[in-house]
Amino acid sequence: MTKILMVCLGNICRSPLAEGILQSKLDDKLFKVDSAGTSSYHIGNKPDPRSIAVAKQHGIDITKQQARQFIKQDFIDFDIIYAMDNSNYDNIIALAENDAEKSKVKLILNESFPAKNLDVPDPYYGGDTGFDNVFILLDDACQKISQQLNSLT
């Protein structure tokens, strides 16, 4: 089973959406998708209601997710770790103990825009349209990820 982790800052906006979107595109018998945040701000909380709403509009239920913090064990437990932005990428890499762990970490939008190192904008303060835009960006990246992963099975 291939295990993929999505990581943002608080694990209530971007990474829960990315988790739900990617999981909806993969066979859950072959792939496990989870999410975490680099901060401890929202541990135990459900995703932001606006993330839940935009996911629901697209037929994806993320209401059972609970925020958790990224930990060093995640390097062992996951095969691929997708950071939502450069700041979170740097925070994850800072916890890595070797090149093998560092090699697991990628910026998610590099799947859609190779080598551009673009950030998924944090929609928390951006109103409802920010969540719609984030969904579109993540859906495109997750479509490319799912095609790559499914071609390996």
mmCIF file of C-alpha atoms in Angstrom, residues 70-143:
data_model
loop_
_atom_site.group_PDB
_atom_site.id
_atom_site.type_symbol
_atom_site.label_atom_id
_atom_site.label_comp_id
_atom_site.label_asym_id
_atom_site.label_seq_id
_atom_site.Cartn_x
_atom_site.Cartn_y
_atom_site.Cartn_z
ATOM 1 C CA PHE A 70 3.184 16.546 11.478
ATOM 2 C CA ILE A 71 5.669 14.416 13.433
ATOM 3 C CA LYS A 72 9.022 12.803 12.591
ATOM 4 C CA GLN A 73 7.357 9.362 12.501
ATOM 5 C CA ASP A 74 5.518 10.550 9.375
ATOM 6 C CA PHE A 75 8.779 10.204 7.429
ATOM 7 C CA ILE A 76 8.698 6.496 8.284
ATOM 8 C CA ASP A 77 4.956 5.980 7.882
ATOM 9 C CA PHE A 78 4.499 7.730 4.505
ATOM 10 C CA ASP A 79 6.011 7.171 1.065
ATOM 11 C CA ILE A 80 5.251 10.633 -0.326
ATOM 12 C CA ILE A 81 4.736 13.880 1.593
ATOM 13 C CA TYR A 82 3.175 16.818 -0.241
ATOM 14 C CA ALA A 83 3.614 20.308 1.220
ATOM 15 C CA MET A 84 1.053 22.939 0.282
ATOM 16 C CA ASP A 85 3.572 25.797 0.250
ATOM 17 C CA ASN A 86 7.254 26.658 0.523
ATOM 18 C CA SER A 87 7.068 27.611 4.196
ATOM 19 C CA ASN A 88 5.590 24.251 5.171
ATOM 20 C CA TYR A 89 8.035 22.503 2.850
ATOM 21 C CA ASP A 90 10.913 24.170 4.709
ATOM 22 C CA ASN A 91 9.405 23.248 8.089
ATOM 23 C CA ILE A 92 9.064 19.603 7.065
ATOM 24 C CA ILE A 93 12.561 19.424 5.569
ATOM 25 C CA ALA A 94 13.973 20.899 8.807
ATOM 26 C CA LEU A 95 12.686 17.802 10.658
ATOM 27 C CA ALA A 96 14.197 15.341 8.186
ATOM 28 C CA GLU A 97 17.198 13.433 9.470
ATOM 29 C CA ASN A 98 18.597 12.220 6.154
ATOM 30 C CA ASP A 99 18.383 12.522 2.379
ATOM 31 C CA ALA A 100 15.976 9.589 2.125
ATOM 32 C CA GLU A 101 13.461 11.453 4.291
ATOM 33 C CA LYS A 102 14.034 14.715 2.404
ATOM 34 C CA SER A 103 13.455 12.951 -0.915
ATOM 35 C CA LYS A 104 9.895 12.058 0.139
ATOM 36 C CA VAL A 105 8.884 15.745 0.437
ATOM 37 C CA LYS A 106 7.467 17.583 -2.571
ATOM 38 C CA LEU A 107 5.544 20.760 -3.280
ATOM 39 C CA ILE A 108 2.113 19.704 -4.488
ATOM 40 C CA LEU A 109 1.748 22.372 -7.173
ATOM 41 C CA ASN A 110 4.944 21.165 -8.847
ATOM 42 C CA GLU A 111 2.710 18.359 -10.116
ATOM 43 C CA SER A 112 0.707 20.924 -12.121
ATOM 44 C CA PHE A 113 3.472 23.483 -12.673
ATOM 45 C CA PRO A 114 6.749 21.516 -12.744
ATOM 46 C CA ALA A 115 9.738 23.208 -11.094
ATOM 47 C CA LYS A 116 7.805 26.459 -10.482
ATOM 48 C CA ASN A 117 7.728 25.939 -6.673
ATOM 49 C CA LEU A 118 4.364 27.683 -6.374
ATOM 50 C CA ASP A 119 2.356 27.896 -3.155
ATOM 51 C CA VAL A 120 -1.237 26.807 -2.729
ATOM 52 C CA PRO A 121 -2.589 30.078 -1.287
ATOM 53 C CA ASP A 122 -3.916 29.823 2.253
ATOM 54 C CA PRO A 123 -7.649 30.562 1.906
ATOM 55 C CA TYR A 124 -8.261 31.029 5.649
ATOM 56 C CA TYR A 125 -8.600 34.817 5.450
ATOM 57 C CA GLY A 126 -9.603 34.962 1.798
ATOM 58 C CA GLY A 127 -13.355 34.412 1.951
ATOM 59 C CA ASP A 128 -15.320 31.680 0.213
ATOM 60 C CA THR A 129 -13.863 32.279 -3.259
ATOM 61 C CA GLY A 130 -10.406 31.499 -1.894
ATOM 62 C CA PHE A 131 -11.605 27.992 -1.045
ATOM 63 C CA ASP A 132 -13.049 27.542 -4.543
ATOM 64 C CA ASN A 133 -9.724 28.577 -6.079
ATOM 65 C CA VAL A 134 -7.777 26.274 -3.769
ATOM 66 C CA PHE A 135 -10.064 23.385 -4.693
ATOM 67 C CA ILE A 136 -9.404 23.972 -8.407
ATOM 68 C CA LEU A 137 -5.617 24.060 -7.879
ATOM 69 C CA LEU A 138 -5.607 20.961 -5.684
ATOM 70 C CA ASP A 139 -7.989 19.034 -7.923
ATOM 71 C CA ASP A 140 -5.693 19.548 -10.909
ATOM 72 C CA ALA A 141 -2.578 18.533 -8.939
ATOM 73 C CA CYS A 142 -4.341 15.517 -7.435
ATOM 74 C CA GLN A 143 -5.558 14.428 -10.866
#
